[in-house]
Coordinates of C-alpha atoms in Angstrom, one line a residue:
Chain A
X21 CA 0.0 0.0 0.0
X22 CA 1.6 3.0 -0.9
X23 CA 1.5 6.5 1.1
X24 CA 1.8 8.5 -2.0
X25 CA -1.6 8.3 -4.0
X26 CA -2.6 8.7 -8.0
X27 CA -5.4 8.4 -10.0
X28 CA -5.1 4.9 -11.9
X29 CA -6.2 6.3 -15.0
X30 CA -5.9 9.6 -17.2
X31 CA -7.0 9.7 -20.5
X32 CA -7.0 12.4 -23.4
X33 CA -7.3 12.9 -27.1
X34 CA -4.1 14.1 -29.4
X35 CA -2.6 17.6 -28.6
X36 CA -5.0 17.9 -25.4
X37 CA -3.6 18.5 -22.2
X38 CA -3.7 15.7 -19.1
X39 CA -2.6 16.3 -15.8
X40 CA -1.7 13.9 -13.2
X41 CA -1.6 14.6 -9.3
X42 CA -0.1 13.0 -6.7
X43 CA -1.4 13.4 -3.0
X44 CA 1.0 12.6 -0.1
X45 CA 1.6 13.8 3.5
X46 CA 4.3 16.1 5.6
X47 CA 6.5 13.1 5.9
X48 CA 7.0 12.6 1.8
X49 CA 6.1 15.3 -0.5
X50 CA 5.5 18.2 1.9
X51 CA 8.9 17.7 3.3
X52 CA 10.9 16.2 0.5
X53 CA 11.1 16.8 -3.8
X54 CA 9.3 14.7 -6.1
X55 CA 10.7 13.2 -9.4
X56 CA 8.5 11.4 -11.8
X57 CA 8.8 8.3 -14.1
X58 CA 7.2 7.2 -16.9
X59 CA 7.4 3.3 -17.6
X60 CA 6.2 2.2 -21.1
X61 CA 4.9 -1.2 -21.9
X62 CA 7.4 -3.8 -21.4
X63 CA 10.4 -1.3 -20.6
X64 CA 11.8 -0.2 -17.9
X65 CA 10.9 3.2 -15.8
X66 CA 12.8 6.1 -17.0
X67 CA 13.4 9.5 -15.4
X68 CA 11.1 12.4 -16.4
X69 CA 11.1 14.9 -14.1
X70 CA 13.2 15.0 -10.9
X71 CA 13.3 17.8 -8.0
X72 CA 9.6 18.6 -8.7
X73 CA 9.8 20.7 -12.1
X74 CA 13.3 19.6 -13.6
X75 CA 13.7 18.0 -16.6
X76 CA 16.2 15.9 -17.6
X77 CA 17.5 15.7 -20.6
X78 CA 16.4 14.5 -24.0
X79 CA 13.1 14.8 -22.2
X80 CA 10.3 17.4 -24.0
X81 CA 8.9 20.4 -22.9
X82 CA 5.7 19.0 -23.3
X83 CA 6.3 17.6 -20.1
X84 CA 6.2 19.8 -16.7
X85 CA 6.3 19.2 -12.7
X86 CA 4.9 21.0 -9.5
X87 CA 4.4 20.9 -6.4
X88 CA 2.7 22.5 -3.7
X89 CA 1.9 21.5 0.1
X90 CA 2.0 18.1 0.0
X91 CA 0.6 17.0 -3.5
X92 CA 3.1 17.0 -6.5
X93 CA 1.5 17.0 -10.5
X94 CA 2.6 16.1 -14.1
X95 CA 1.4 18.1 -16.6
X96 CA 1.2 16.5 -20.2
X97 CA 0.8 19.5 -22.7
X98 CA 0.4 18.2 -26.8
X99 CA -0.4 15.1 -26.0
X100 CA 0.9 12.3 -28.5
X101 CA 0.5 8.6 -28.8
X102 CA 3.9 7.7 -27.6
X103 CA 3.2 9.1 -24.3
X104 CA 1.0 6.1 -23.9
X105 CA 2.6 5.0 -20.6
X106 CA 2.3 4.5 -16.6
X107 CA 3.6 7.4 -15.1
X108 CA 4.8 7.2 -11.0
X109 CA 5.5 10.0 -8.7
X110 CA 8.3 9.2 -6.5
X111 CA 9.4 11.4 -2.9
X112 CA 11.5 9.8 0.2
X113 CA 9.4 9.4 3.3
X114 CA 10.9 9.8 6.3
X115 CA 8.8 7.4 8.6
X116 CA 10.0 6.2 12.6
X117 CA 11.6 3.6 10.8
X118 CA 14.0 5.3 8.7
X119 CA 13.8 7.1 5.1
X120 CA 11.9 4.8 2.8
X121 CA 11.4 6.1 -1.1
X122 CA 8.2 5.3 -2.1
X123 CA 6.3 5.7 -5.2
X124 CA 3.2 6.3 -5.8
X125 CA 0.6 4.2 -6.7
X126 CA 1.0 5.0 -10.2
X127 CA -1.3 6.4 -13.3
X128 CA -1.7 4.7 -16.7
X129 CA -2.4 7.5 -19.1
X130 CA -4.3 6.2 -22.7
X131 CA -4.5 7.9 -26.0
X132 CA -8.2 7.8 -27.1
Chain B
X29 CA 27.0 6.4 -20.5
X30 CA 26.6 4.6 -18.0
X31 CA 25.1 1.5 -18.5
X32 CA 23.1 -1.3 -15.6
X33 CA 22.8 -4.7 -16.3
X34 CA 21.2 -7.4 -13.9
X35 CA 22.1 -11.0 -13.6
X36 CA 20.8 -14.0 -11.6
X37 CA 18.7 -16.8 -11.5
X38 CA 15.2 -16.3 -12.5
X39 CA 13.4 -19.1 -10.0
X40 CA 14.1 -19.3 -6.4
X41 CA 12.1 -21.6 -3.8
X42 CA 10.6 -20.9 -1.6
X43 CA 12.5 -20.1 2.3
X44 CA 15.8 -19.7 -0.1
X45 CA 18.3 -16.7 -0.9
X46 CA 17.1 -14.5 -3.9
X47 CA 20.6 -13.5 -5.2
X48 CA 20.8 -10.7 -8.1
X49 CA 23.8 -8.7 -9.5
X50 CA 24.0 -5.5 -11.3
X51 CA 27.1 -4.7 -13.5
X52 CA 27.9 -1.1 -14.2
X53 CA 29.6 -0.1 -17.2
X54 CA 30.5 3.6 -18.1
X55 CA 31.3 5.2 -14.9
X56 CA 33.0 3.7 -11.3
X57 CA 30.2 2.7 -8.6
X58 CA 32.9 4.2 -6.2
X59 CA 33.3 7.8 -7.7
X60 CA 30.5 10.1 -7.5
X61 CA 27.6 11.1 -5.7
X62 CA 25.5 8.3 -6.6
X63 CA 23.2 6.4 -5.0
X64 CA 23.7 2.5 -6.3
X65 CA 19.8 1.2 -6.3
X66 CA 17.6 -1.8 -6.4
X67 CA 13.6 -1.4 -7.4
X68 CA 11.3 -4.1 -7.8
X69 CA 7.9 -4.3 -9.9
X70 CA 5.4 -7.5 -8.9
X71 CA 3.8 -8.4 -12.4
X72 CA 1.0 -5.9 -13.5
X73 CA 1.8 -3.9 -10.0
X74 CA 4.1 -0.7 -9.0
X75 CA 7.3 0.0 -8.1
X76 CA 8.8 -1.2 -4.8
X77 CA 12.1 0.5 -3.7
X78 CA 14.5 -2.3 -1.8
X79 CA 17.7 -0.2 -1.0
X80 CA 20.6 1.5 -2.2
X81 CA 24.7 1.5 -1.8
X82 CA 26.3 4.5 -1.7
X83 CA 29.2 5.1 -3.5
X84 CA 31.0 5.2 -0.3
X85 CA 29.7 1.8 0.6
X86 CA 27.0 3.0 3.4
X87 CA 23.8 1.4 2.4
X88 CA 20.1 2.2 3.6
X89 CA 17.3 -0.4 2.7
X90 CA 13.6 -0.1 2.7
X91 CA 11.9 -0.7 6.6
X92 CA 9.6 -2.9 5.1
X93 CA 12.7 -5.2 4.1
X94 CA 15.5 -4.5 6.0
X95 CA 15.3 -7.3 8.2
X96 CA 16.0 -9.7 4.8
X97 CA 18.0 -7.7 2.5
X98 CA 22.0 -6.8 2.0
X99 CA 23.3 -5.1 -0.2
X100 CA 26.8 -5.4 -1.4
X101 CA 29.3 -4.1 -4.0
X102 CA 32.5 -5.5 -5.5
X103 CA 34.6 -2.6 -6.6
X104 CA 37.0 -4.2 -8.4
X105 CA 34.0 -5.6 -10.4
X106 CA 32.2 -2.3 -10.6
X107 CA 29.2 -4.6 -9.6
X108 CA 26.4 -4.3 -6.7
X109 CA 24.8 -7.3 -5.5
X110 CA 21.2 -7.6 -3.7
X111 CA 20.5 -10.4 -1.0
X112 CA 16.9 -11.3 -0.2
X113 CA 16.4 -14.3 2.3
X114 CA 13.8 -16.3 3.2
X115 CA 11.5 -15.9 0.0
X116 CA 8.1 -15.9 -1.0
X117 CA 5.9 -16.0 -3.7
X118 CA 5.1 -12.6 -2.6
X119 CA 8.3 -11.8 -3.8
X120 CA 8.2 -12.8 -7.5
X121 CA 8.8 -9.8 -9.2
X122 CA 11.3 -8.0 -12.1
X123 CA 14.0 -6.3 -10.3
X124 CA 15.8 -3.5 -11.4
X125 CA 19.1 -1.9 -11.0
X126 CA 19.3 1.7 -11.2
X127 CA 21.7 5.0 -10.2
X128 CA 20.4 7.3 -7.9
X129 CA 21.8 10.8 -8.5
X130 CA 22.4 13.4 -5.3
X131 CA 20.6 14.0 -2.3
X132 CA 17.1 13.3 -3.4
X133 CA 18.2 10.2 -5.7
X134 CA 15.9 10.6 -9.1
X135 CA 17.0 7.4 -10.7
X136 CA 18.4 8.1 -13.4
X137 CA 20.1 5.1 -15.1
X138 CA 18.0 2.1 -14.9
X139 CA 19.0 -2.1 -16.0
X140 CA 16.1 -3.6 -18.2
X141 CA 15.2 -5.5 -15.1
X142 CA 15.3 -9.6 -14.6
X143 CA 12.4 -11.6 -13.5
X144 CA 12.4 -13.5 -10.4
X145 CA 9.7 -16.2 -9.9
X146 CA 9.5 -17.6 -6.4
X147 CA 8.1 -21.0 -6.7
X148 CA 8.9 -24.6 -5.7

C-alpha cells in the first residue's frame, strides 16, 4: 500500500492536455522533492522529471512538474501517442523507521 | 554512458536466498555522488524500492525489508549485488538496478530488469 496516491487512469485525445496529481503527506512530499517516471509497456521506468519541475535531458517540454503543500503534479501539454505509458510520482518518506522512497501508486495515461 | 545490467537466476524456492547482481559499465560505482539502487515491480503492480549503496559503501534499505535484505558491492567488479532471504511468492517480481543521483536520488540510469519467480 503505498502513502503516496494517483489516479489509476488519465486519459485524453491528441494535442490535449492531461494532468496527473499526486497526493501525499508532511513526511514525503511536503517535506521532501518529487521526481517522476514514466514506464512504457514492457520497458523499464525512466526518469522524467526530478526535484519537482526539472527536466532531464532529451526529455520534452511538453512535459512539466509542480508541487505544492503536499501534492506534487505532471502536466502533459500536446499530447501524443507515444506518451502512452504509466507514469509514477516518487518522494522519500521519512517514517519512525528510517527514510523509505516510495512511489506512488502509479497512473496509466491512454490515447483515445 | 553509464550503463546497468542485472544478472541472476530467474526461480528461487521458496524459504531460499534471492541472489541478483547489477554490472555497471561507463562510470566507477565508487566515484561520484551516486546512489547504487535496487527497485522491484510484482507483475502488473508498481514499483517497490528495496535499498541502495552509496558510493562510499554505506547502504540504507527499505523498513519494510530491511530485516531480509543486504546489499553489497565488489569494486573491483564495478558490480552491486542484492541479497533477499527467506522468499516468498510474494516476492516474485522483475527487479531492477538503477543510479540514484544526489541527495534526493531521481534514478536516473536504470537495467532492463530480470524476472524472479519464487516457486517450488
Amino acid at each position: 500500500q503505498s502513502v503516496l496516491t494517483q489516479p489509476p487512469s488519465a486519459s485524453g485525445t491528441p494535442g490535449q492536455r492531461v494532468t496527473i496529481f499526486c497526493s501525499g503527506s508532511s513526511s514525503n512530499i511536503g517535506g521532501n522533492t518529487v521526481n517522476w517516471y514514466q514506464q512504457l509497456p514492457g520497458t523499464a521506468p525512466k526518469l522524467l522529471i526530478y526535484t519537482n519541475n526539472k527536466r532531464p535531458s532529451g526529455v520534452p517540454d511538453r512535459f512539466s512538474g509542480s508541487k505544492s503543500g503536499t501534492s506534487a503534479s505532471l502536466a502533459i501539454s500536446g499530447l501524443q501517442s507515444e506518451d502512452e505509458a504509466d507514469y509514477y510520482c516518487a518522494a522519500w518518506d521519512d517514517t519512525l523507521n528510517g527514510p523509505d522512497y516510495v512511489f506512488g501508486t502509479g497512473t496509466k495515461v491512454t490515447v483515445l | 554512458q553509464v550503463q546497468l545490467q542485472e544478472s541472476g537466476p530467474g526461480l528461487v524456492k521458496p524459504s531460499q536466498t534471492l541472489s541478483l547482481t547489477c554490472s555497471v559499465s561507463g562510470g566507477s560505482i565508487s566515484g561520484g555522488d551516486y546512489y547504487w539502487t535496487w527497485i522491484r515491480q510484482p507483475p502488473g503492480k508498481g514499483l517497490e524500492w528495496i535499498g541502495y549503496i552509496y558510493y562510499s559503501g554505506s547502504t540504507s534499505y527499505s523498513p519494510s525489508l530491511k530485516s531480509r535484505v543486504t546489499i553489497s558491492r565488489d569494486t573491483s567488479k564495478n558490480q552491486f549485488s542484492l541479497r533477499l532471504n527467506s522468499v516468498t511468492a510474494a516476492d516474485t517480481a522483475v527487479y531492477y538496478c538503477a543510479r540514484g543521483l544526489g541527495s534526493s536520488s531521481p534514478l536516473d540510469r536504470w537495467g532492463q530488469g530480470t524476472l524472479v519467480t519464487v516457486s517450488s
